[in-house]
Every structure is written in structure tokens, then in C-alpha cells.
Amino acid sequence: MTAAFVDLDRVTLRYGAGDTLALSETTMKIAKGEFIAVVGPSGCGKSSLLKLVSGLMRPSTGTVIVNGQEVTGPLKIVGMAFQNPTLLPWRTTLDNVMLPLEIVEPHRRRLRGARAEYEERARAMLASVGLAGFEGKFPWQLSGGMQQRASLCRALIHEPDLLMLDEPFGALDAFTREELWAILQDLWTRRPFTVILVTHDLREAAYLADTIYVMSKRPGRIVHVRRNELPRPRTLETTFTRDFTDLVHELRNHISAVRAAQDTIPEDAR
Amino acid sequence: MTAAFVDLDRVTLRYGAGDTLALSETTMKIAKGEFIAVVGPSGCGKSSLLKLVSGLMRPSTGTVIVNGQEVTGPLKIVGMAFQNPTLLPWRTTLDNVMLPLEIVEPHRRRLRGARAEYEERARAMLASVGLAGFEGKFPWQLSGGMQQRASLCRALIHEPDLLMLDEPFGALDAFTREELWAILQDLWTRRPFTVILVTHDLREAAYLADTIYVMSKRPGRIVHVRRNELPRPRTLETTFTRDFTDLVHELRNHISAVRAAQDTIPEDAR
Amino acid sequence: MTPRAKAVVDKSMPLLSAVGLFVVWELACRLFAVPEYLLPTPSASFLAAWTYRDAIWMHALQTLLTTLGGFALAVAFGVLLGALVGSSRAVYRAANPLLIGFNSVPKVAVVPILVMWFGIGTVPAVLTAFLISFFPIVVNVATGLATLEPELRDVLRSLGATRTDILLKVGFPRALPFFFASLKVAVTLAFVGSVMSETVASNLGVGYLMMSASSRFNMPLVFAGLLVIAAMGIAMYGAFSVIEHRSTRWAHRGGESL
Amino acid sequence: MTPRAKAVVDKSMPLLSAVGLFVVWELACRLFAVPEYLLPTPSASFLAAWTYRDAIWMHALQTLLTTLGGFALAVAFGVLLGALVGSSRAVYRAANPLLIGFNSVPKVAVVPILVMWFGIGTVPAVLTAFLISFFPIVVNVATGLATLEPELRDVLRSLGATRTDILLKVGFPRALPFFFASLKVAVTLAFVGSVMSETVASNLGVGYLMMSASSRFNMPLVFAGLLVIAAMGIAMYGAFSVIEHRSTRWAHRGGESL
Amino acid sequence: DAATSLKFTLDWKFEGPAAAFLVAADKGYFAAEGLDVTIDTGNGSAGAVTRVASGAYDIGMADFNSMMEFNDKNPDKAMKAAFIVYDIPPFSVFALKKSGIAKPADLAGKTLGAPVFDAPRKLFPAYAKAVGVPADGVTWKSMDPPLREPMLMRGEVQAISGFYFTSLLNLRALGVTEKDLTIFNFADAGVSLYGNALIPSPKLMKENPEAVKGFLRAVVKGWRDVVADPAGGIQAIRKRDPLIDDKLELDRLKMALEMCVLTPDVKADGMGGVRPERLAAAIDQVALAFGFARKPAPAEVFDASFLPAAADRKLTP
Ligand SMILES: Nc1ncnc2c1ncn2[C@@H]1O[C@H](COP(=O)(O)OP(=O)(O)OP(=O)(O)O)[C@@H](O)[C@H]1O
Ligand SMILES: Nc1ncnc2c1ncn2[C@@H]1O[C@H](COP(=O)(O)OP(=O)(O)OP(=O)(O)O)[C@@H](O)[C@H]1O
Ligand SMILES: [Mg+2]
Ligand SMILES: [Mg+2]
């Protein structure tokens, strides 16, 4: 059977009582081990979508099914990098990254015995995103981009089955960003997990994702789904290929259409 | 006389006691009404630079002179959009945007009498960045990109002489971003104020700035200054011109060089 | 449980718990045959409250007004001092030991001194209520201000705001949850203070009532007095709990579930 | 002022202010010829403290231990109850009125009951110290938890953390500034409680000492007792102020200037 | 011209023995003397002494012996009593019969309970000397007044000291009858102290002696009325404190009258004055019990010059 790993069925999300409609009739099916990207205009409900899938929020109508089970509360298999880094200010960067290991099984059980080993892993991970030497610093002693990278490490450290990244590279310069693309792709190739990536950078989506979902303006709906068959592993060279730029261009046009078209629809349609 | 409006003379910034060197011997001269952009790798000290110029922090050595006066404390002529939106959670979006009017003269004095008028201005400004209808919402009811746009409005509302923008469009999709570029350029053309823009988006720098400063890895220094003589007003068409893409490419190469070169220099060189 | 049923249970929780307490207390008294002079039953206390309702009403009104007076002073002074202590390290260091020292001292020891200056009656009671209740406000306001996120402060500083501006625009709003937490403590302390002063030096007020009842071993009346104070404390609390709810919704935006 | 000179002044601030207070107090007493039985001079009080140092030492030790006992109980119970109240709306609604009511009641009224149950001496003093001081801890811990930013909570929830995990990993750390603020209030109240209980029924402790001195019109000794309590309060505060400083540096990262 | 206003503090709450003062106020006896008297409750004798000494009150009802102790500690603020209210103080020691205490000597080695400021407790050394118990032969436990009787019943202490009428009535309220009790009165052992007295502030004595005299005249009238009609006196109390138990307060008042006010001396001399030889003896005993630094002369502690004429001080026809 090929049931989807993540399955959203006509999901609607309303904040407050009939106030703000964030998502409207969103339907998505993501296979196990698939890397998908979600793009769409600001405020269209991308972050809300992630919160629904991870179980942090419940849909107003419709169902969210992950791994065959309806989501009724926070999942235990998720690694999430929030749009804001939200590092805990009373923990050092290293301790922030180690946080999931203190919570999620089986690491939690093993942590006491193998702390040194786990710490080594966290340090290596921080080093890989360019934060070697900052393990002992507190989050508020890091620059915006550094916080974001630490937050990314925290989402990855416990090797979750479902990874959710909400604009994880937004505060980074192009080069750091591209380096991290490669690192992330590496990780994913070695141990395929399911990834939902929210991004504004179409090149990022095209570089990383198997499937790209384009969302409409608020209230968000999936208006376009685009398979990305570019061969893996993709490299910086790939980004200079014709296929790549065409893909980016195509996505661009879709979003452009979305933005223009919807301006005539009343704000809180439904 | 053509004294610089903002004048940094061999400014060094060290956080803590001899701990982290964020800026090293940075020298900059910005003319009145100039629009400059600062680009550089993540963690190189760009945000710190803004804090120095606005007087939120004092340099460890060197001097910062703004408008002919050494900066010894927070300036009163600044509008600042921080890297994090940092909207006050107990105020509605509208009230957040109105905040500078309650503080900065001459608006402060006039506010009581002309509240309706000022409120109109704030609403118009919010509408111009696509936030019409969200005036009464609290910041935590806005999406990340919406918060960023509100924060931008807050930096502009009181028409400051010196505008500091720390990655103001980082959380926005490409289209919204480009719209805002145009709006910002418009404002600046109509009433020239001095702008320091920190960004990771080289196209953004090339679109908006008169001068682009490239910074080295931490500890940050200005390694390259590039005048941008592209004719104004620049439009989206400009971004497709040869000159524009060449400029972006040139900047890209500079940063690439910066990143590669410095990896051999010890972390806390001084 | 349906959400509606849940909401009803939720609403009636305070009542349920109060009734529960009284039932347990009554049963305990009867089962263990606790003598009345030790601990009267709630039913006897309520009976006493009803029997002496006129006198209790008069005394309770006096105590309430006294307490409110002292509490108002405490809020004004506490916020002022808290602002000073929380916003200036020098004041903090100077005032802290004195404040702590003063507050470790039982206010019972201070009441006689107040009486010598102001005679017995309302004035020492108001002052005792004030003296006993301002400290939590100072501490919490100061802590709220001192733990203000520098990021929020910088928003104001970058506009060239004065210290007062910063205090008013971000300091106080940010410290509001701390402030309200302290009010809950302070108002109960204010009641303690005024009642205490009334037991020591007054002809009026619930404190006097309890003292005079206890000197006649009328324990049900003593406990009626205690219940009346408790009720007034709860009422006061309820009143500004509404204000809290309105003014710090942003801080409680997380809702109920932890 | 050079930074170094400033730091020295800063360090000596507490001492300066204490000395200042004593000087003002001494001068006021002498200038206005305040009689000793009303308000003794600090010099007379210090002299009395020195004269009776052995007795004071014994009584102070008793009071200190009693207070610490009650305070320890209060912290344990307060944190527990605060966690319950702050993390569950139902418990909050059920417990709040009872707590408020109980705390509006002057503990002086409760001491006799405790004495009747537990006899005269240390036990009622410990219990009084406990009963009077746990409430601020409950309120502040509960407020700290209730105002936890949902964003931080979501970090834990997204990992599938249990409620206990969330409490331990973000709830408590986040509530620490609130908790420490309440400790400052609670420790002073604990002293008030134990001393009060000692004045009501005991042959030992600073409360008894003050009571007996005051019955002999020895006001300097009464004030010596007050000063000793104040000093103990300050010492206790100092002890865990160090702990606070270490454990909530992140919250005070804004430094001194508002 | 306007009435002179005086602030008067009682030694204790509005209870039976306070009736005379309230009657004097209600019936206008003070007003007739050109006085506007405010009557406040007190919190014990020691407190009343300092209230007057500090100037917060013009006149106080307080234990004569406590006043002497205050004078000893504050020689420059020494006060004088102007009127003795309790010619014989109601100082007593109570024990439960079942504890085996039958005669005063049995108190030796026992634990007694009382507040530290309790006058009988403070003067116990004088009593102990009189009955031949070593003064340090008993152990004291300190407790607030309302705890005293319950602690006796609980067995925490074997005996308590207190005012005769207060403790007896309290014990009755707790269900103990007189036949279960052993009661020792200090007066029965030959301890001839004076009890509560009216103490005007030195300032008032000096600046307005007429007011003091008028006050005392009115007070005597009040007492006379109360002696004639104790129940009427209780009504005056009821006006101030509606919560009182009439029967209880009436008992208390009657006991006070019988034991402390209508003594042989008062019947013979009238109320308020002292007999020089008794005063001298009392000062001796008090000085010994308290360990005074200096024994005061009788004239230093009592000033008879404000008393109404002996004939006007008679309470009974
Ligand atoms: N807590 C909330 N309460 C009320 N409305 C909310 C809340 N969170 C989000 N919204 C609303 O839901 C809509 C979608 O928000 P969401 O954060 O999902 O957008 P987004 O796609 O992530 O946007 P961005 O790209 O700017 O981050 C917005 O209109 C926002 O105002
Ligand atoms: N409050 C602080 N305490 C200590 N170190 C700090 C503090 N703020 C920043 N730093 C350090 O200073 C350096 C520069 O930080 P800054 O925020 O200026 O970088 P940036 O150029 O803005 O980076 P980004 O592009 O990631 O935002 C970093 O190494 C950071 O660790
Ligand atoms: Mg978002
Ligand atoms: Mg930055």
C-alpha cells in the first residue's frame, strides 16, 4: 500500500471565533521520505500549515493524518525549526541543541549514559553550520543568522522522521545558505526522512525539494503542485542549468499569478 | 564643507571582557541623504554596526560621529527596523506603528491634537505594505512576514533623518519584497534621508543602494566599497539589465573571496 | 465531556472547592469531636455570622475601608519605589537591605509606635495595612523592570526616548504581570495588617470584633470574623482580577494548557 | 567618575544607606528628644544588643532555625502548588479563592489554634512561618508559568514533550525570576511568622525576647531584637540573592540601565 | 467656653469593669465638668502606661505597679497615679484540683503559664515570698492571654496567673466550675498591693489640674451609679460593643466590684485614695519583686491632690 505519510484532507484553520481564516480547504499528500517545499506569499498560512501537521494546533475542519494516525496532539517524531529561532534564553547554544535529546526517546533514555557521545554529536553539528566556538554562548549573544543555524541544529539533532523547516535560512547570506543546502541534502540522502520546507527562496525550493507546493494568498490553499525531477545530488552547478532556472521561473510565474488573481476575492472569503 | 553625515573612524567593538570581537577597525563615511547597503557573511557584525551608529552601544575603541556630533548615547533622529521585528506584544499593530509618534518630537507634541490625522497616516502606511485590516490585531496574531512589515512601518512613520534597516525584507516572498523596494525607493526619492540597509540579498543592495559596503567575516571590517551608479529611479526592469547583474555578480565574488580568505585567520584576531 | 459541560464545571469550580472545604471541616469537627473553643464548626460560625450580622456589617465596613486606604497607599508607593529600585542599580543596592530588613520585622511591633503617634483607631490601621503590603509590590515591580528584555528596551532607546518614556511605554506594560501577581499578595497582606492593627488598637473593625469575641471565648464569632475577612479578600481579588485579565491578555495569550 | 570609583561606590551602597539610616534616626531622636520608650536611639539599641549578646545569640539562633524550617516547607509546598495552579486552569479556579481567603486572614488568629494543637514552642512557630510565607511563592510561580510565552512552550510541545517535561524544561526556568522575587517576599514573611508565633506563645526566640523586654519597658532591647531580625532577614536574602544572580543571568541580561 | 477634650485609654476592652467610665460619659458627668472625654479600649496595662507617657492619651487606666516599673526605667518621665480604681488587685493563681495543687506551697516546682506582661506574673515573686515558695522555684511558660485557660486545661501548664474575674469567667466558659479549681488570691496571702489606677499625664496634671479633678469627680459618680445599678452599667457597654454577653459582663462587673472596688478600705475612706502605710508596704514589695534600681518615695508615685473630698468619694450611702 502506498498511503501517504502526511495526509491533509480539506483542512481549514480559523484563528479565533470566525475571525481570521488562515487556511482554506488545503489538501496535501506527502510520501514517506519525500522532501517537499511550500512557497507562497507572506501571511498565506505556511507557518500555520506546519503547526497543523506537527499537531501544535488542531484544524477547524478537515483531518490531518500522519503515519496513518489522525493528529490530535503534538507528535513525537517531529523536528521543527520555527520561523523565529526561539532558542531558550537560559540555555547555552549547546544545551539548546541538546534539548531534543533530553525529551525524545530513545535518546532520552540513553542520554545519561552517553552524554559525552551525544555532546560530541551536537558539537559536530554546530561546527558543520559554522558555529564552532559558540557552544558555550547564550542565544542572545549570537547574531540573528547564528541563532537560526543553532535552531536548525536543534531540529536535526534527534534525527526525526518528519522534519519541518520554516524559512530556516532566511537570515543567512547566500553563501552560508548554499552551504547549508548541501549539508541538508547530504543528511537527507544518507538517511531519508520526510521534510516539509517553507521558504520564500524559489531557488532553495528548486534545489532541495522533490515536490513544490504553491499556495494562494490568505486564506491559503494549494493552487499548484510541481514535481521537481532534477537529478540528485544537486549541486551549485545544478542551479546554473537551464532546467533549474526554468523551474524557478515557472514557480515565479505561478506566484505572480496567485498574487494578482486573488486581489479581487474578498479577504475572508469562505 | 562636505563632512560626512555618519562617520565611523576605526571603530572596534568587543562584547564582554576581551571575549568576542565583533567589529575591528571599521571605517565608513556616509553622506547626508545617501542610501548605503552593508552586506557580509552571517555573524560578521552588521547588526552590531547599526547599534553603534544609532548609539545603542558604545564602541570599544574608535569614534562614531553622526551629524557632526560624537555619538555617546541613543540618537533622536533614527528610525530603526531591528532584525527581529520586536513589536511590543501588548500593543495592537496600529499602536505599535504609532509608537515613535508618542516619543519623537515634534510629533509627540502634536499627537494629542492631531491623533486622527496621525492614525490615518499609520493606517495608510500599513495598507501600503499590505497590512490593511490588521491594524487591530496583536503582533502575535500576525505571520512572521507581516510582523516584519509592521516593524518597517514603525521605523518609517516618524520620517527619521537616519533610517537603519536590519534585513527588513528577510521574511518576505520575492514579490512582496520587490514591491517594498519600490515603495522604499519612492519615499526616499521624495524626501531624501540617510539610509543604512543591512541585507543578505545582493539584488536588494544593488536595487536600492548608492554605495555598497562588503564586510569581512568576524571580526568584521569593511573590505570593499562599491559605488552603484545605476540610474534612478530603478525598477524591476533595471534588475534585468546587464549592469545590474554584473554588479550583483561582482558583489558575489567579493563575498566569496572574503569567506574563503579569512578562514585561515584565527577567530579572534585583532 | 462536552466543551459546554466543561465550561460549567470550570465556572463553578471556586464554589465547589469552597463548599468542599466547609464540608470536610464540618465533618472533621464532628467526627473527632473537636471542642468548640479549639475549632468551631463552619455551621456554628455561619450561625454566629448571621446572629451578629449587624455588628459584623459595621465592623467589616470599617475594616474594608481601612484596608482599601492602606492598600491604595501601598500601590502608589510600591509602584514608585519599585520603579526606582528596578530601574537604577544604585537605588537598588541602597534600598534593598533596608527594605528587606524592614520587612523581616513583624509589623505587630510597629503598631504600638504608630498608636503613640496617631492614637488608636483608623490611622494606625491604615498605616499598618500600608506598611505590611507595599513590599511585595516593590519587589515584583522591580523584578519586572529588571528582567525587561533588552530587545524591547532598545526599540524605545533607538527612538531617543527618555528614561521616563521607556519606563512608561515598555517598563510598566512589561512588568504588569509581575505587578498583578504582587497585588494578589499585597491585598491579602493589607487585610492582615489592618485587622492586626485593629486587634491591638481599635474600638472598631473585624480585628476588634475578633479580639473581643476571643476574649469571651466566643470562638464561632471569631471564626465568623475570619470568614468575613476571607470573603472580603476574595471579593477584592475578584475585582482586580477582572482588570488583570483585561490588561495582560497579551501575556496570558498562551491560554490555559501548559 | 571613573568606572572603578563607580564600582566601589556601587559596592558600598548598601552599607552607606544603612549607616545613613542610623545616622538620620539617631539625629532625629536627639533633635526632637524622642523619649526612649517611644523610639530608642540606634546607639542605645546597639548598646543593648551588645549588653545582652549571649541571650540574643541564643534567641536569634532559635528564631533563625525555626524560620528556615518554615521557609523550607513554604518553598517546597509553594512551588508544588504554584506549579499546579499555574499549569491547570481547573486547579487555578478551585484553589484560588481558598488561597486568597486563607491569606487574608491574619495569621495571629491562627497561631493560638496551632498552639492548642501542638503545644507551646518550636512546632507552631515553624508552622506559622510556613503558613504565612508560602502564598507569595504560589502566586508568583503560578504567574510565571501562566505567562510563559507560547512560542517557547511550542518548542517543547513540538518534540512531543509531556506536561512534566514542559514544566521542568521551560516552565520553571522561565518562572525563575518570578520565583526569586517571591522568595524575597517569602523569607521576610517567614521571619514575621516565626517571630509572631514566638510572641504569642514561646519561651524562646527573638519574639519572646522582644515581648519580655517590652513588658519590662526595656525598649532598647526590643529594638535590638528588631535589628537582629532585620539583620537575619538581610543575611538570608543575601545568601540566595547569589543563587538568583547565577541562575537568572539570562533574564537580567539587560544590565543595569533601564 | 468650649469643653476641654481629654483622651482616655482603658486598660482592656469594653468589658464589665469599664462600665463606670462609660456610664459617666453617657450620663453627661464628664460634660457637666466641662470635659469632652474620648474613651478608647486598651491592650494591657503596660501599653496604657506608655500611651499616656508618650502623650497620645491624657489619662490612662493602668496597673499601678506597672507604672512604678515604668518610672524606674524612665526616671525623667516618671508619672504619678491620681486615683486608685482597684483598691485590691484581682491578682490570682488558678490550678485544677486534679493536678494536686491544694495550697500555695504546692506551686513549688510547677510550671505556670501567663503572658510576660501579666501583672500577677510579674508580681509573683512578691507572692512567692509571702507564701514561702522560692521565687525561682516555678517555671513560667509565656503565652497570649486567650491561650492561658485552654493551656491549663490541656495540661501544658499546671497553673496560671491572671485577673481573678477574667480567668474564672474564661474557665467557666470552657466548662470548668469553681469546685474543680484551686484559686489563690494574692491579697489572701498578705500581699497588699494596689491595683489599677487612673494615671493622668504629667503635662495634664501641671497645666490643667482642674480638668483632672473634674474627671475624677465624674468617675466617682459613674462608679456610684454602677454600684447602685450594675445592670444599667452593662447597658452602657452594650452601646459601645453590641456583641457582649450581658450576663457574663454583669458577673464580671459584680466580681470586680466585690473583690476590688468595694473593699473595707474603700467603704471606710471612699474610693480612689491610698493609706500611707499600705502604700509604703506596697512599694517595698513591688521594689523587691521588680528589683528596682531605686525605691521611690510614696509621693513620687501617687498624688492625692486631685482627689475629690473624702465624703464625695463614698460609693455607698
Ligand atoms: N496566533 C494567531 N492568532 C490569530 N491569527 C493568526 C495567528 N497566527 C497567525 N495568524 C494569521 O493567520 C494567517 C497565516 O499566518 P501564518 O503565520 O501561517 O502565515 P505564513 O504563511 O507563515 O506567513 P509568513 O510568510 O509571513 O511567515 C495570517 O493572516 C495571520 O494573521
Ligand atoms: N549581546 C552580545 N553578547 C555577546 N556577543 C554578541 C552579542 N551580540 C552579538 N554578539 C557577537 O557579535 C558578532 C556579530 O554579531 P552581529 O549580530 O552584529 O552579526 P550580524 O552581522 O548581524 O549577523 P547576522 O547576519 O547573522 O545577523 C557575533 O559573533 C555574535 O556572536
Ligand atoms: Mg510564517
Ligand atoms: Mg544581524
mmCIF file with all atom_site columns, C-alpha atoms in Angstrom, chain C residues 134-183:
data_model
loop_
_atom_site.group_PDB
_atom_site.id
_atom_site.type_symbol
_atom_site.label_atom_id
_atom_site.label_alt_id
_atom_site.label_comp_id
_atom_site.label_asym_id
_atom_site.label_entity_id
_atom_site.label_seq_id
_atom_site.pdbx_PDB_ins_code
_atom_site.Cartn_x
_atom_site.Cartn_y
_atom_site.Cartn_z
_atom_site.occupancy
_atom_site.B_iso_or_equiv
_atom_site.pdbx_formal_charge
_atom_site.auth_seq_id
_atom_site.auth_comp_id
_atom_site.auth_asym_id
_atom_site.auth_atom_id
_atom_site.pdbx_PDB_model_num
ATOM 1  C CA . PHE C 1 134 ? 3.868  47.662 49.913 1.00 0.00 ? 134 PHE C CA 1
ATOM 2  C CA . PHE C 1 135 ? 6.901  45.405 49.894 1.00 0.00 ? 135 PHE C CA 1
ATOM 3  C CA . PRO C 1 136 ? 5.659  42.661 47.556 1.00 0.00 ? 136 PRO C CA 1
ATOM 4  C CA . ILE C 1 137 ? 4.664  45.364 45.105 1.00 0.00 ? 137 ILE C CA 1
ATOM 5  C CA . VAL C 1 138 ? 8.106  46.920 45.228 1.00 0.00 ? 138 VAL C CA 1
ATOM 6  C CA . VAL C 1 139 ? 9.832  43.589 44.750 1.00 0.00 ? 139 VAL C CA 1
ATOM 7  C CA . ASN C 1 140 ? 7.666  42.452 41.893 1.00 0.00 ? 140 ASN C CA 1
ATOM 8  C CA . VAL C 1 141 ? 7.612  45.747 40.029 1.00 0.00 ? 141 VAL C CA 1
ATOM 9  C CA . ALA C 1 142 ? 11.366 45.990 40.417 1.00 0.00 ? 142 ALA C CA 1
ATOM 10 C CA . THR C 1 143 ? 11.864 42.439 39.202 1.00 0.00 ? 143 THR C CA 1
ATOM 11 C CA . GLY C 1 144 ? 9.540  43.008 36.287 1.00 0.00 ? 144 GLY C CA 1
ATOM 12 C CA . LEU C 1 145 ? 11.506 46.063 35.271 1.00 0.00 ? 145 LEU C CA 1
ATOM 13 C CA . ALA C 1 146 ? 14.897 44.493 35.848 1.00 0.00 ? 146 ALA C CA 1
ATOM 14 C CA . THR C 1 147 ? 14.075 41.480 33.702 1.00 0.00 ? 147 THR C CA 1
ATOM 15 C CA . LEU C 1 148 ? 12.787 43.579 30.824 1.00 0.00 ? 148 LEU C CA 1
ATOM 16 C CA . GLU C 1 149 ? 14.133 42.122 27.606 1.00 0.00 ? 149 GLU C CA 1
ATOM 17 C CA . PRO C 1 150 ? 16.846 44.472 26.326 1.00 0.00 ? 150 PRO C CA 1
ATOM 18 C CA . GLU C 1 151 ? 15.474 43.956 22.831 1.00 0.00 ? 151 GLU C CA 1
ATOM 19 C CA . LEU C 1 152 ? 12.218 45.668 23.779 1.00 0.00 ? 152 LEU C CA 1
ATOM 20 C CA . ARG C 1 153 ? 14.052 48.393 25.599 1.00 0.00 ? 153 ARG C CA 1
ATOM 21 C CA . ASP C 1 154 ? 16.229 49.006 22.579 1.00 0.00 ? 154 ASP C CA 1
ATOM 22 C CA . VAL C 1 155 ? 13.147 49.680 20.491 1.00 0.00 ? 155 VAL C CA 1
ATOM 23 C CA . LEU C 1 156 ? 12.472 52.699 22.658 1.00 0.00 ? 156 LEU C CA 1
ATOM 24 C CA . ARG C 1 157 ? 16.069 53.687 23.122 1.00 0.00 ? 157 ARG C CA 1
ATOM 25 C CA . SER C 1 158 ? 16.605 53.766 19.388 1.00 0.00 ? 158 SER C CA 1
ATOM 26 C CA . LEU C 1 159 ? 13.981 56.483 19.249 1.00 0.00 ? 159 LEU C CA 1
ATOM 27 C CA . GLY C 1 160 ? 15.926 58.577 21.728 1.00 0.00 ? 160 GLY C CA 1
ATOM 28 C CA . ALA C 1 161 ? 13.289 58.016 24.394 1.00 0.00 ? 161 ALA C CA 1
ATOM 29 C CA . THR C 1 162 ? 13.917 59.327 27.879 1.00 0.00 ? 162 THR C CA 1
ATOM 30 C CA . ARG C 1 163 ? 14.129 57.014 30.855 1.00 0.00 ? 163 ARG C CA 1
ATOM 31 C CA . THR C 1 164 ? 10.623 58.000 31.826 1.00 0.00 ? 164 THR C CA 1
ATOM 32 C CA . ASP C 1 165 ? 9.356  57.204 28.360 1.00 0.00 ? 165 ASP C CA 1
ATOM 33 C CA . ILE C 1 166 ? 10.990 53.809 28.476 1.00 0.00 ? 166 ILE C CA 1
ATOM 34 C CA . LEU C 1 167 ? 9.513  53.161 31.887 1.00 0.00 ? 167 LEU C CA 1
ATOM 35 C CA . LEU C 1 168 ? 6.036  54.149 30.807 1.00 0.00 ? 168 LEU C CA 1
ATOM 36 C CA . LYS C 1 169 ? 5.989  52.603 27.362 1.00 0.00 ? 169 LYS C CA 1
ATOM 37 C CA . VAL C 1 170 ? 7.751  49.304 27.871 1.00 0.00 ? 170 VAL C CA 1
ATOM 38 C CA . GLY C 1 171 ? 8.826  49.004 31.505 1.00 0.00 ? 171 GLY C CA 1
ATOM 39 C CA . PHE C 1 172 ? 5.421  49.160 33.108 1.00 0.00 ? 172 PHE C CA 1
ATOM 40 C CA . PRO C 1 173 ? 3.462  47.250 30.478 1.00 0.00 ? 173 PRO C CA 1
ATOM 41 C CA . ARG C 1 174 ? 6.066  44.515 30.544 1.00 0.00 ? 174 ARG C CA 1
ATOM 42 C CA . ALA C 1 175 ? 6.037  44.447 34.359 1.00 0.00 ? 175 ALA C CA 1
ATOM 43 C CA . LEU C 1 176 ? 2.250  44.271 34.541 1.00 0.00 ? 176 LEU C CA 1
ATOM 44 C CA . PRO C 1 177 ? 2.025  40.502 35.069 1.00 0.00 ? 177 PRO C CA 1
ATOM 45 C CA . PHE C 1 178 ? 4.529  40.852 37.886 1.00 0.00 ? 178 PHE C CA 1
ATOM 46 C CA . PHE C 1 179 ? 2.563  43.774 39.253 1.00 0.00 ? 179 PHE C CA 1
ATOM 47 C CA . PHE C 1 180 ? -0.713 41.915 39.295 1.00 0.00 ? 180 PHE C CA 1
ATOM 48 C CA . ALA C 1 181 ? 0.874  38.896 40.904 1.00 0.00 ? 181 ALA C CA 1
ATOM 49 C CA . SER C 1 182 ? 2.085  41.183 43.663 1.00 0.00 ? 182 SER C CA 1
ATOM 50 C CA . LEU C 1 183 ? -1.315 42.806 44.052 1.00 0.00 ? 183 LEU C CA 1
#
